[in-house]
PDB file of C-alpha atoms in Angstrom:
ATOM      1  CA  MET Y 261      12.450  85.446 -59.800  1.00 57.00           C
ATOM      2  CA  ALA Y 262      11.276  82.173 -59.141  1.00 59.00           C
ATOM      3  CA  LYS Y 263       7.879  80.960 -60.922  1.00 69.00           C
ATOM      4  CA  LYS Y 264       4.783  81.069 -59.258  1.00 72.00           C
ATOM      5  CA  GLU Y 265       3.804  77.500 -58.369  1.00 72.00           C
ATOM      6  CA  ARG Y 266       0.311  76.525 -60.054  1.00 82.00           C
ATOM      7  CA  PRO Y 267      -2.594  75.343 -57.172  1.00 83.00           C
ATOM      8  CA  ILE Y 268      -2.297  71.835 -59.041  1.00 87.00           C
ATOM      9  CA  GLU Y 269       0.870  71.890 -58.552  1.00 90.00           C
ATOM     10  CA  LYS Y 270       0.496  72.405 -55.050  1.00 90.00           C
ATOM     11  CA  TYR Y 271      -2.214  69.411 -55.400  1.00 91.00           C
ATOM     12  CA  TYR Y 272       0.570  67.503 -56.738  1.00 94.00           C
ATOM     13  CA  SER Y 273       3.154  68.373 -54.384  1.00 93.00           C
ATOM     14  CA  VAL Y 274       0.802  67.268 -51.100  1.00 93.00           C
ATOM     15  CA  ASN Y 275      -1.124  64.302 -52.279  1.00 94.00           C
ATOM     16  CA  ARG Y 276       2.658  63.081 -53.594  1.00 95.00           C
ATOM     17  CA  ARG Y 277       3.919  63.044 -50.176  1.00 94.00           C
ATOM     18  CA  PHE Y 278       1.048  61.364 -48.618  1.00 92.00           C
ATOM     19  CA  LEU Y 279       1.023  58.257 -51.248  1.00 93.00           C
ATOM     20  CA  LYS Y 280       5.023  57.535 -50.659  1.00 93.00           C
ATOM     21  CA  ASN Y 281       4.364  57.964 -47.331  1.00 91.00           C
ATOM     22  CA  VAL Y 282       1.288  55.518 -47.658  1.00 87.00           C
ATOM     23  CA  LEU Y 283       4.029  53.083 -49.651  1.00 90.00           C
ATOM     24  CA  ARG Y 284       7.040  53.698 -47.214  1.00 90.00           C
ATOM     25  CA  ASN Y 285       4.390  51.988 -44.485  1.00 87.00           C
ATOM     26  CA  LEU Y 286       2.690  49.362 -46.305  1.00 85.00           C
ATOM     27  CA  VAL Y 287       4.865  46.642 -45.274  1.00 89.00           C
ATOM     28  CA  ILE Y 288       6.806  46.682 -42.033  1.00 92.00           C
ATOM     29  CA  TRP Y 289      10.163  44.940 -41.257  1.00 95.00           C
ATOM     30  CA  GLU Y 290      10.933  42.760 -38.532  1.00 95.00           C
ATOM     31  CA  GLY Y 291      14.545  41.212 -37.286  1.00 96.00           C
ATOM     32  CA  LEU Y 292      16.378  43.466 -38.984  1.00 96.00           C
ATOM     33  CA  PRO Y 293      20.069  44.877 -37.320  1.00 96.00           C
ATOM     34  CA  ASP Y 294      20.798  48.287 -35.939  1.00 95.00           C
ATOM     35  CA  THR Y 295      22.519  48.975 -38.807  1.00 96.00           C
ATOM     36  CA  ILE Y 296      20.020  49.101 -41.462  1.00 96.00           C
ATOM     37  CA  ASP Y 297      17.400  52.142 -41.448  1.00 95.00           C
ATOM     38  CA  GLU Y 298      14.146  51.093 -42.417  1.00 94.00           C
ATOM     39  CA  ARG Y 299      13.340  53.999 -43.969  1.00 94.00           C
ATOM     40  CA  ALA Y 300      16.162  53.715 -46.036  1.00 95.00           C
ATOM     41  CA  LEU Y 301      15.577  50.392 -47.408  1.00 96.00           C
ATOM     42  CA  ASN Y 302      12.119  51.030 -47.955  1.00 95.00           C
ATOM     43  CA  ASP Y 303      13.104  54.464 -50.254  1.00 96.00           C
ATOM     44  CA  TYR Y 304      15.924  52.128 -52.005  1.00 96.00           C
ATOM     45  CA  ILE Y 305      13.242  49.541 -52.944  1.00 96.00           C
ATOM     46  CA  LEU Y 306       9.883  51.674 -53.741  1.00 95.00           C
ATOM     47  CA  PHE Y 307      11.844  54.118 -55.687  1.00 94.00           C
ATOM     48  CA  GLY Y 308      15.110  52.868 -57.096  1.00 94.00           C
ATOM     49  CA  GLY Y 309      13.640  49.325 -57.763  1.00 94.00           C
ATOM     50  CA  PHE Y 310      15.858  47.459 -55.499  1.00 96.00           C
ATOM     51  CA  ALA Y 311      18.045  47.457 -52.610  1.00 96.00           C
ATOM     52  CA  ALA Y 312      21.725  45.939 -51.742  1.00 96.00           C
ATOM     53  CA  GLY Y 313      22.470  44.454 -48.147  1.00 96.00           C
ATOM     54  CA  PHE Y 314      25.972  43.640 -47.965  1.00 96.00           C
ATOM     55  CA  TYR Y 315      28.664  44.132 -44.641  1.00 95.00           C
ATOM     56  CA  TYR Y 316      30.620  47.382 -45.333  1.00 95.00           C
ATOM     57  CA  LYS Y 317      33.884  47.633 -42.157  1.00 93.00           C
ATOM     58  CA  GLY Y 318      32.213  45.245 -39.793  1.00 93.00           C
ATOM     59  CA  GLU Y 319      28.309  46.625 -40.129  1.00 95.00           C
ATOM     60  CA  LEU Y 320      25.239  44.996 -42.346  1.00 96.00           C
ATOM     61  CA  ILE Y 321      23.893  48.291 -44.125  1.00 96.00           C
ATOM     62  CA  VAL Y 322      21.829  48.790 -47.109  1.00 96.00           C
ATOM     63  CA  ALA Y 323      22.041  51.085 -50.452  1.00 96.00           C
ATOM     64  CA  GLU Y 324      21.037  51.723 -53.820  1.00 94.00           C
ATOM     65  CA  GLY Y 325      23.761  51.456 -56.413  1.00 94.00           C
ATOM     66  CA  SER Y 326      23.731  49.973 -60.527  1.00 94.00           C
ATOM     67  CA  LEU Y 327      23.692  46.628 -61.213  1.00 94.00           C
ATOM     68  CA  ALA Y 328      26.115  44.937 -64.420  1.00 93.00           C
ATOM     69  CA  GLY Y 329      26.550  41.414 -65.497  1.00 92.00           C
ATOM     70  CA  ILE Y 330      23.963  38.731 -67.094  1.00 90.00           C
ATOM     71  CA  ASP Y 331      24.881  34.913 -65.722  1.00 89.00           C
ATOM     72  CA  HIS Y 332      22.760  32.547 -68.586  1.00 90.00           C
ATOM     73  CA  TYR Y 333      19.345  33.463 -67.123  1.00 88.00           C
ATOM     74  CA  TYR Y 334      20.034  37.033 -67.766  1.00 89.00           C
ATOM     75  CA  ARG Y 335      20.245  37.822 -63.935  1.00 90.00           C
ATOM     76  CA  PRO Y 336      22.291  41.217 -63.196  1.00 93.00           C
ATOM     77  CA  VAL Y 337      25.950  38.948 -61.566  1.00 94.00           C
ATOM     78  CA  TRP Y 338      27.647  42.656 -59.757  1.00 95.00           C
ATOM     79  CA  TYR Y 339      26.718  45.165 -57.907  1.00 96.00           C
ATOM     80  CA  THR Y 340      28.171  48.784 -56.789  1.00 95.00           C
ATOM     81  CA  CYS Y 341      26.798  50.790 -55.036  1.00 94.00           C
ATOM     82  CA  SER Y 342      26.877  54.229 -55.606  1.00 85.00           C
ATOM     83  CA  ASN Y 343      27.746  56.552 -52.062  1.00 87.00           C
ATOM     84  CA  ALA Y 344      29.385  59.319 -51.830  1.00 87.00           C
ATOM     85  CA  LYS Y 345      29.639  58.032 -47.951  1.00 89.00           C
ATOM     86  CA  ILE Y 346      30.753  54.652 -49.117  1.00 91.00           C
ATOM     87  CA  THR Y 347      34.738  54.545 -49.890  1.00 88.00           C
ATOM     88  CA  PRO Y 348      36.228  52.791 -51.108  1.00 92.00           C
ATOM     89  CA  VAL Y 349      34.195  51.652 -53.788  1.00 91.00           C
ATOM     90  CA  GLN Y 350      32.051  48.985 -53.266  1.00 92.00           C
ATOM     91  CA  ARG Y 351      31.606  46.048 -55.392  1.00 95.00           C
ATOM     92  CA  ARG Y 352      30.518  43.037 -54.728  1.00 95.00           C
ATOM     93  CA  ARG Y 353      28.945  39.690 -56.211  1.00 96.00           C
ATOM     94  CA  ILE Y 354      25.152  39.474 -56.453  1.00 95.00           C
ATOM     95  CA  GLY Y 355      24.322  36.482 -53.649  1.00 93.00           C
ATOM     96  CA  THR Y 356      27.788  36.395 -52.314  1.00 93.00           C
ATOM     97  CA  GLY Y 357      28.895  39.053 -51.135  1.00 94.00           C
ATOM     98  CA  CYS Y 358      25.089  41.029 -51.058  1.00 96.00           C
ATOM     99  CA  CYS Y 359      21.955  40.074 -51.156  1.00 96.00           C
ATOM    100  CA  ILE Y 360      19.746  42.150 -53.265  1.00 96.00           C
ATOM    101  CA  CYS Y 361      15.856  42.617 -52.579  1.00 96.00           C
ATOM    102  CA  TYR Y 362      13.715  43.661 -55.746  1.00 95.00           C
ATOM    103  CA  ASN Y 363      10.533  46.114 -55.755  1.00 92.00           C
ATOM    104  CA  THR Y 364       8.876  43.398 -58.084  1.00 88.00           C
ATOM    105  CA  PRO Y 365       9.954  40.299 -59.931  1.00 87.00           C
ATOM    106  CA  ASN Y 366      11.698  41.943 -62.440  1.00 84.00           C
ATOM    107  CA  TYR Y 367      14.743  41.683 -61.989  1.00 83.00           C
ATOM    108  CA  GLN Y 368      16.088  42.050 -65.252  1.00 81.00           C
ATOM    109  CA  PHE Y 369      14.493  45.306 -65.268  1.00 84.00           C
ATOM    110  CA  PRO Y 370      14.360  47.023 -61.608  1.00 88.00           C
ATOM    111  CA  GLU Y 371      11.170  48.587 -61.771  1.00 89.00           C
ATOM    112  CA  ASN Y 372      10.347  51.299 -58.647  1.00 92.00           C
ATOM    113  CA  PHE Y 373       6.785  52.773 -57.808  1.00 92.00           C
ATOM    114  CA  GLN Y 374       7.399  56.517 -59.299  1.00 92.00           C
ATOM    115  CA  ASN Y 375       5.618  56.473 -62.005  1.00 92.00           C
ATOM    116  CA  LEU Y 376       2.951  54.613 -59.739  1.00 91.00           C
ATOM    117  CA  VAL Y 377       3.291  57.457 -57.609  1.00 94.00           C
ATOM    118  CA  ASP Y 378       2.718  60.622 -59.917  1.00 94.00           C
ATOM    119  CA  ILE Y 379      -0.140  58.834 -62.151  1.00 94.00           C
ATOM    120  CA  TYR Y 380      -2.226  58.709 -58.856  1.00 94.00           C
ATOM    121  CA  ALA Y 381      -1.224  62.227 -57.334  1.00 95.00           C
ATOM    122  CA  TRP Y 382      -2.003  63.856 -60.888  1.00 95.00           C
ATOM    123  CA  ARG Y 383      -4.891  62.326 -60.460  1.00 93.00           C
ATOM    124  CA  LEU Y 384      -5.802  63.079 -56.761  1.00 93.00           C
ATOM    125  CA  ALA Y 385      -4.577  67.035 -57.452  1.00 93.00           C
ATOM    126  CA  ASP Y 386      -7.743  66.933 -60.796  1.00 91.00           C
ATOM    127  CA  ILE Y 387     -10.049  65.758 -58.357  1.00 91.00           C
ATOM    128  CA  SER Y 388      -9.007  68.459 -55.374  1.00 89.00           C
ATOM    129  CA  LEU Y 389      -8.335  71.201 -57.571  1.00 86.00           C
ATOM    130  CA  SER Y 390     -12.206  70.624 -58.669  1.00 85.00           C
ATOM    131  CA  GLU Y 391     -13.634  70.254 -55.842  1.00 83.00           C
ATOM    132  CA  GLU Y 392     -12.524  73.482 -54.607  1.00 82.00           C
ATOM    133  CA  VAL Y 393     -13.671  75.357 -57.655  1.00 76.00           C
ATOM    134  CA  SER Y 394     -17.112  73.817 -56.919  1.00 76.00           C
ATOM    135  CA  ILE Y 395     -16.873  74.970 -53.627  1.00 74.00           C
ATOM    136  CA  ARG Y 396     -16.241  78.344 -55.068  1.00 71.00           C
ATOM    137  CA  ASN Y 397     -18.929  78.517 -58.039  1.00 67.00           C
ATOM    138  CA  SER Y 398     -21.731  77.124 -55.578  1.00 66.00           C
ATOM    139  CA  ARG Y 399     -21.801  80.561 -53.744  1.00 61.00           C
ATOM    140  CA  ALA Y 400     -21.863  82.630 -56.848  1.00 53.00           C
ATOM    141  CA  ALA Y 401     -23.724  80.181 -60.323  1.00 54.00           C
ATOM    142  CA  TYR Y 402     -24.760  82.851 -62.725  1.00 58.00           C
ATOM    143  CA  VAL Y 403     -22.408  85.545 -64.569  1.00 63.00           C
ATOM    144  CA  PRO Y 404     -23.749  89.597 -64.009  1.00 66.00           C
ATOM    145  CA  LEU Y 405     -24.124  91.824 -66.808  1.00 70.00           C
ATOM    146  CA  VAL Y 406     -23.221  94.974 -66.086  1.00 71.00           C
ATOM    147  CA  LYS Y 407     -24.078  99.044 -67.543  1.00 76.00           C
ATOM    148  CA  ASP Y 408     -20.552 100.542 -66.998  1.00 80.00           C
ATOM    149  CA  GLU Y 409     -17.036 100.212 -65.290  1.00 83.00           C
ATOM    150  CA  LYS Y 410     -18.479 101.780 -61.962  1.00 82.00           C
ATOM    151  CA  GLU Y 411     -21.024  99.323 -61.595  1.00 79.00           C
ATOM    152  CA  ALA Y 412     -18.738  96.508 -62.384  1.00 79.00           C
ATOM    153  CA  LEU Y 413     -16.017  97.614 -59.915  1.00 83.00           C
ATOM    154  CA  ARG Y 414     -18.898  98.001 -57.288  1.00 80.00           C
ATOM    155  CA  PHE Y 415     -19.971  94.368 -57.883  1.00 75.00           C
ATOM    156  CA  SER Y 416     -16.068  93.059 -57.963  1.00 77.00           C
ATOM    157  CA  ARG Y 417     -16.202  93.854 -54.165  1.00 79.00           C
ATOM    158  CA  LEU Y 418     -19.704  92.580 -53.761  1.00 73.00           C
ATOM    159  CA  MET Y 419     -18.296  89.197 -55.080  1.00 69.00           C
ATOM    160  CA  THR Y 420     -15.191  89.385 -53.246  1.00 71.00           C
ATOM    161  CA  GLU Y 421     -17.256  89.528 -50.231  1.00 68.00           C
ATOM    162  CA  VAL Y 422     -19.265  86.336 -51.318  1.00 61.00           C
ATOM    163  CA  TYR Y 423     -16.621  84.514 -51.761  1.00 57.00           C
ATOM    164  CA  GLU Y 424     -15.523  85.273 -48.502  1.00 58.00           C
ATOM    165  CA  GLY Y 425     -18.342  83.698 -46.997  1.00 54.00           C
ATOM    166  CA  ASP Y 426     -20.768  86.276 -47.819  1.00 59.00           C
ATOM    167  CA  SER Y 427     -24.273  86.132 -49.619  1.00 56.00           C
ATOM    168  CA  PHE Y 428     -26.712  87.979 -50.355  1.00 57.00           C
ATOM    169  CA  ALA Y 429     -29.519  88.486 -53.403  1.00 56.00           C
ATOM    170  CA  ILE Y 430     -29.843  90.600 -56.155  1.00 58.00           C
ATOM    171  CA  GLY Y 431     -32.876  93.260 -56.463  1.00 57.00           C
ATOM    172  CA  TYR Y 432     -33.944  95.257 -59.725  1.00 55.00           C
ATOM    173  CA  LYS Y 433     -36.479  98.146 -60.169  1.00 56.00           C
ATOM    174  CA  LEU Y 434     -39.927  97.376 -61.463  1.00 53.00           C
ATOM    175  CA  PRO Y 435     -43.620  98.829 -61.324  1.00 53.00           C
ATOM    176  CA  ILE Y 436     -44.992  99.346 -57.999  1.00 54.00           C
ATOM    177  CA  GLY Y 437     -47.577  96.535 -57.445  1.00 53.00           C
ATOM    178  CA  THR Y 438     -44.869  93.660 -58.915  1.00 49.00           C
ATOM    179  CA  ASN Y 439     -45.002  90.842 -56.691  1.00 51.00           C
ATOM    180  CA  ALA Y 440     -42.537  90.467 -54.233  1.00 47.00           C
ATOM    181  CA  LYS Y 441     -40.694  87.459 -55.262  1.00 46.00           C
ATOM    182  CA  ASP Y 442     -39.841  88.991 -58.932  1.00 47.00           C
ATOM    183  CA  VAL Y 443     -37.971  91.470 -57.452  1.00 43.00           C
ATOM    184  CA  PHE Y 444     -35.256  89.357 -55.941  1.00 44.00           C
ATOM    185  CA  LEU Y 445     -33.610  86.358 -57.736  1.00 46.00           C
ATOM    186  CA  PRO Y 446     -31.618  84.522 -54.508  1.00 46.00           C
ATOM    187  CA  MET Y 447     -28.586  83.409 -56.040  1.00 48.00           C
ATOM    188  CA  SER Y 448     -28.290  79.560 -56.396  1.00 44.00           C
ATOM    189  CA  ALA Y 449     -26.104  77.038 -57.069  1.00 43.00           C
ATOM    190  CA  ARG Y 450     -27.208  73.403 -56.147  1.00 46.00           C
ATOM    191  CA  GLU Y 451     -26.841  72.668 -59.739  1.00 46.00           C
ATOM    192  CA  ASN Y 452     -22.967  73.577 -59.289  1.00 50.00           C
ATOM    193  CA  LEU Y 453     -22.225  71.860 -56.228  1.00 57.00           C
ATOM    194  CA  VAL Y 454     -20.475  68.117 -57.108  1.00 73.00           C
ATOM    195  CA  VAL Y 455     -18.651  67.537 -54.208  1.00 73.00           C
ATOM    196  CA  ASP Y 456     -19.980  64.489 -52.934  1.00 78.00           C
ATOM    197  CA  LEU Y 457     -19.594  63.388 -56.416  1.00 83.00           C
ATOM    198  CA  LEU Y 458     -15.548  64.541 -56.572  1.00 84.00           C
ATOM    199  CA  SER Y 459     -15.775  62.973 -52.903  1.00 84.00           C
ATOM    200  CA  ASP Y 460     -16.395  59.441 -54.830  1.00 86.00           C
ATOM    201  CA  ALA Y 461     -14.213  59.958 -57.284  1.00 88.00           C
ATOM    202  CA  ARG Y 462     -11.354  60.618 -54.282  1.00 88.00           C
ATOM    203  CA  ARG Y 463     -12.454  57.254 -52.545  1.00 87.00           C
ATOM    204  CA  CYS Y 464     -11.963  55.480 -55.946  1.00 87.00           C
ATOM    205  CA  THR Y 465      -9.117  56.530 -57.054  1.00 89.00           C
ATOM    206  CA  LEU Y 466      -7.321  55.605 -53.773  1.00 87.00           C
ATOM    207  CA  ALA Y 467      -9.191  52.638 -53.931  1.00 83.00           C
ATOM    208  CA  ASP Y 468      -7.812  51.672 -57.491  1.00 85.00           C
ATOM    209  CA  PHE Y 469      -3.741  53.182 -55.866  1.00 87.00           C
ATOM    210  CA  PHE Y 470      -4.199  50.313 -53.224  1.00 81.00           C
ATOM    211  CA  SER Y 471      -5.789  47.522 -55.604  1.00 77.00           C
ATOM    212  CA  SER Y 472      -2.468  48.354 -57.926  1.00 77.00           C
ATOM    213  CA  LEU Y 473      -0.422  47.187 -54.964  1.00 76.00           C
ATOM    214  CA  GLY Y 474      -2.856  43.897 -54.104  1.00 66.00           C
ATOM    215  CA  VAL Y 475      -4.799  45.582 -51.055  1.00 67.00           C
ATOM    216  CA  LYS Y 476      -8.449  45.269 -50.778  1.00 60.00           C
ATOM    217  CA  THR Y 477     -10.234  47.670 -52.025  1.00 56.00           C
ATOM    218  CA  ILE Y 478     -14.395  46.743 -51.705  1.00 50.00           C
ATOM    219  CA  SER Y 479     -15.428  49.414 -49.194  1.00 50.00           C
ATOM    220  CA  VAL Y 480     -17.618  48.835 -46.533  1.00 42.00           C
ATOM    221  CA  ASP Y 481     -20.572  50.649 -47.119  1.00 47.00           C
ATOM    222  CA  LYS Y 482     -20.496  48.537 -50.461  1.00 50.00           C
ATOM    223  CA  LYS Y 483     -19.645  44.637 -49.152  1.00 47.00           C
ATOM    224  CA  GLU Y 484     -23.584  43.593 -48.484  1.00 47.00           C
ATOM    225  CA  ARG Y 485     -24.084  44.295 -52.203  1.00 48.00           C
ATOM    226  CA  THR Y 486     -21.306  42.543 -54.052  1.00 49.00           C
ATOM    227  CA  ASN Y 487     -21.668  39.388 -55.088  1.00 52.00           C
ATOM    228  CA  LEU Y 488     -19.813  36.453 -55.002  1.00 51.00           C
ATOM    229  CA  LEU Y 489     -17.933  36.324 -58.032  1.00 48.00           C
ATOM    230  CA  GLU Y 490     -16.835  39.904 -57.940  1.00 50.00           C
ATOM    231  CA  MET Y 491     -15.625  38.635 -54.146  1.00 47.00           C
ATOM    232  CA  GLU Y 492     -13.676  35.516 -56.010  1.00 52.00           C
ATOM    233  CA  SER Y 493     -12.472  38.111 -59.192  1.00 47.00           C
ATOM    234  CA  ASP Y 494     -11.053  40.738 -56.348  1.00 51.00           C
ATOM    235  CA  SER Y 495      -9.539  38.593 -53.828  1.00 52.00           C
ATOM    236  CA  GLN Y 496      -7.842  36.545 -57.145  1.00 50.00           C
ATOM    237  CA  GLN Y 497      -6.618  39.906 -58.572  1.00 52.00           C
ATOM    238  CA  ARG Y 498      -5.162  41.037 -55.219  1.00 53.00           C
ATOM    239  CA  LYS Y 499      -3.920  37.742 -54.317  1.00 56.00           C
ATOM    240  CA  ILE Y 500      -1.676  38.886 -57.833  1.00 54.00           C
ATOM    241  CA  THR Y 501      -0.265  41.923 -57.122  1.00 62.00           C
ATOM    242  CA  SER Y 502       0.231  41.336 -53.473  1.00 69.00           C
ATOM    243  CA  ASP Y 503       2.524  38.621 -54.064  1.00 77.00           C
ATOM    244  CA  ILE Y 504       4.414  41.226 -56.758  1.00 80.00           C
ATOM    245  CA  ILE Y 505       5.117  43.462 -53.745  1.00 85.00           C
ATOM    246  CA  MET Y 506       5.307  40.740 -50.642  1.00 88.00           C
ATOM    247  CA  LYS Y 507       7.265  37.624 -52.902  1.00 90.00           C
ATOM    248  CA  PRO Y 508      10.901  39.965 -53.403  1.00 93.00           C
ATOM    249  CA  ARG Y 509      10.767  41.115 -49.983  1.00 95.00           C
ATOM    250  CA  GLU Y 510      10.365  37.453 -48.813  1.00 95.00           C
ATOM    251  CA  ARG Y 511      12.957  35.877 -50.479  1.00 95.00           C
ATOM    252  CA  TRP Y 512      15.138  38.862 -49.797  1.00 96.00           C
ATOM    253  CA  ALA Y 513      14.931  38.539 -46.122  1.00 96.00           C
ATOM    254  CA  LYS Y 514      15.355  34.708 -45.900  1.00 96.00           C
ATOM    255  CA  GLU Y 515      18.610  34.968 -49.059  1.00 96.00           C
ATOM    256  CA  MET Y 516      20.089  37.871 -45.625  1.00 97.00           C
ATOM    257  CA  ASN Y 517      18.838  34.740 -43.084  1.00 96.00           C
ATOM    258  CA  GLU Y 518      21.183  32.139 -44.879  1.00 95.00           C
ATOM    259  CA  ARG Y 519      23.446  34.419 -45.992  1.00 95.00           C
ATOM    260  CA  PHE Y 520      24.052  36.585 -42.973  1.00 95.00           C
ATOM    261  CA  GLY Y 521      22.899  34.671 -40.226  1.00 94.00           C
ATOM    262  CA  THR Y 522      20.052  37.417 -39.612  1.00 95.00           C
ATOM    263  CA  ASN Y 523      16.643  36.862 -38.033  1.00 96.00           C
ATOM    264  CA  ILE Y 524      14.157  39.143 -40.515  1.00 96.00           C
ATOM    265  CA  SER Y 525      11.448  38.984 -41.794  1.00 96.00           C
ATOM    266  CA  VAL Y 526       8.176  41.454 -43.421  1.00 95.00           C
ATOM    267  CA  ARG Y 527       4.664  41.706 -43.552  1.00 89.00           C
ATOM    268  CA  PHE Y 528       2.059  43.759 -44.733  1.00 81.00           C
ATOM    269  CA  ASN Y 529       1.409  46.424 -42.512  1.00 79.00           C
ATOM    270  CA  GLU Y 530      -2.483  46.337 -42.145  1.00 65.00           C
ATOM    271  CA  GLU Y 531      -3.149  48.911 -39.368  1.00 68.00           C
ATOM    272  CA  GLU Y 532      -1.665  51.534 -42.042  1.00 60.00           C
ATOM    273  CA  VAL Y 533      -3.623  50.140 -44.582  1.00 58.00           C
ATOM    274  CA  LYS Y 534      -6.731  50.097 -42.403  1.00 56.00           C
ATOM    275  CA  GLU Y 535      -5.916  54.005 -41.554  1.00 58.00           C
ATOM    276  CA  ASN Y 536      -6.188  54.856 -45.110  1.00 55.00           C
ATOM    277  CA  GLY Y 537     -10.039  53.405 -45.556  1.00 49.00           C
ATOM    278  CA  ILE Y 538      -8.568  50.126 -47.079  1.00 51.00           C
ATOM    279  CA  LEU Y 539      -8.704  46.924 -45.181  1.00 46.00           C
ATOM    280  CA  LEU Y 540      -7.056  43.783 -46.596  1.00 45.00           C
ATOM    281  CA  GLU Y 541      -8.357  40.306 -46.944  1.00 44.00           C
ATOM    282  CA  ASN Y 542      -8.687  38.854 -43.343  1.00 35.00           C
TER     283      ASN Y 542
END
């Protein structure tokens, strides 16, 4: 029997897919040959750490694989393709037989974004689950005490209806002449409703995720309250982190153009970033 997926795992899966799709669309490649699939290229780089571009049976392709050997700068020397559909096994010298596009400037130990995605997917999953719990708790903020099992079952059915959207008040018996306001206890949930705070936490988490990629994270509603020093600091940080993303891709495009006569270029996908509520620097 398959293990039942917990609610937080479902939220993690949803947010993980969302963040990976955001990463896939963070840059736009232009001038790629028809034989190079852009989705595959991005996945190899982002989640494998690097991709290799080389000729195979007369077609310029990209593939994942392994790196071996080092030169006097401790840079990899050889690339071996690991793709069951590409036979026989292709082994190429880096720089002459193929061009390697790294995800980050760390060519000694190629780094991918799997861990980055997992960290923020779990954070967003925690927030999503907290929102669900907060909304459910907002329907009933008190825990009742009942005198017997029959009353407990009756109240259980009542709470089921409450969770489905009904509202109610609790009444109790008091002597004749008691003030009416003392007879009913409306179910209050104001103190439990923290959805607004959790929504802010979601926005901050996404902004933090984009900031780690070198994308502007100062929101529009805060812009007028941001001082010059804060904006300059944010701009410098984003310049450094955006270079981490773009420099290796720009270098690969240049190497491919020089080695294989292509006309490849790459740039940030500003529209994708804006659609997700984050703005790039103008």
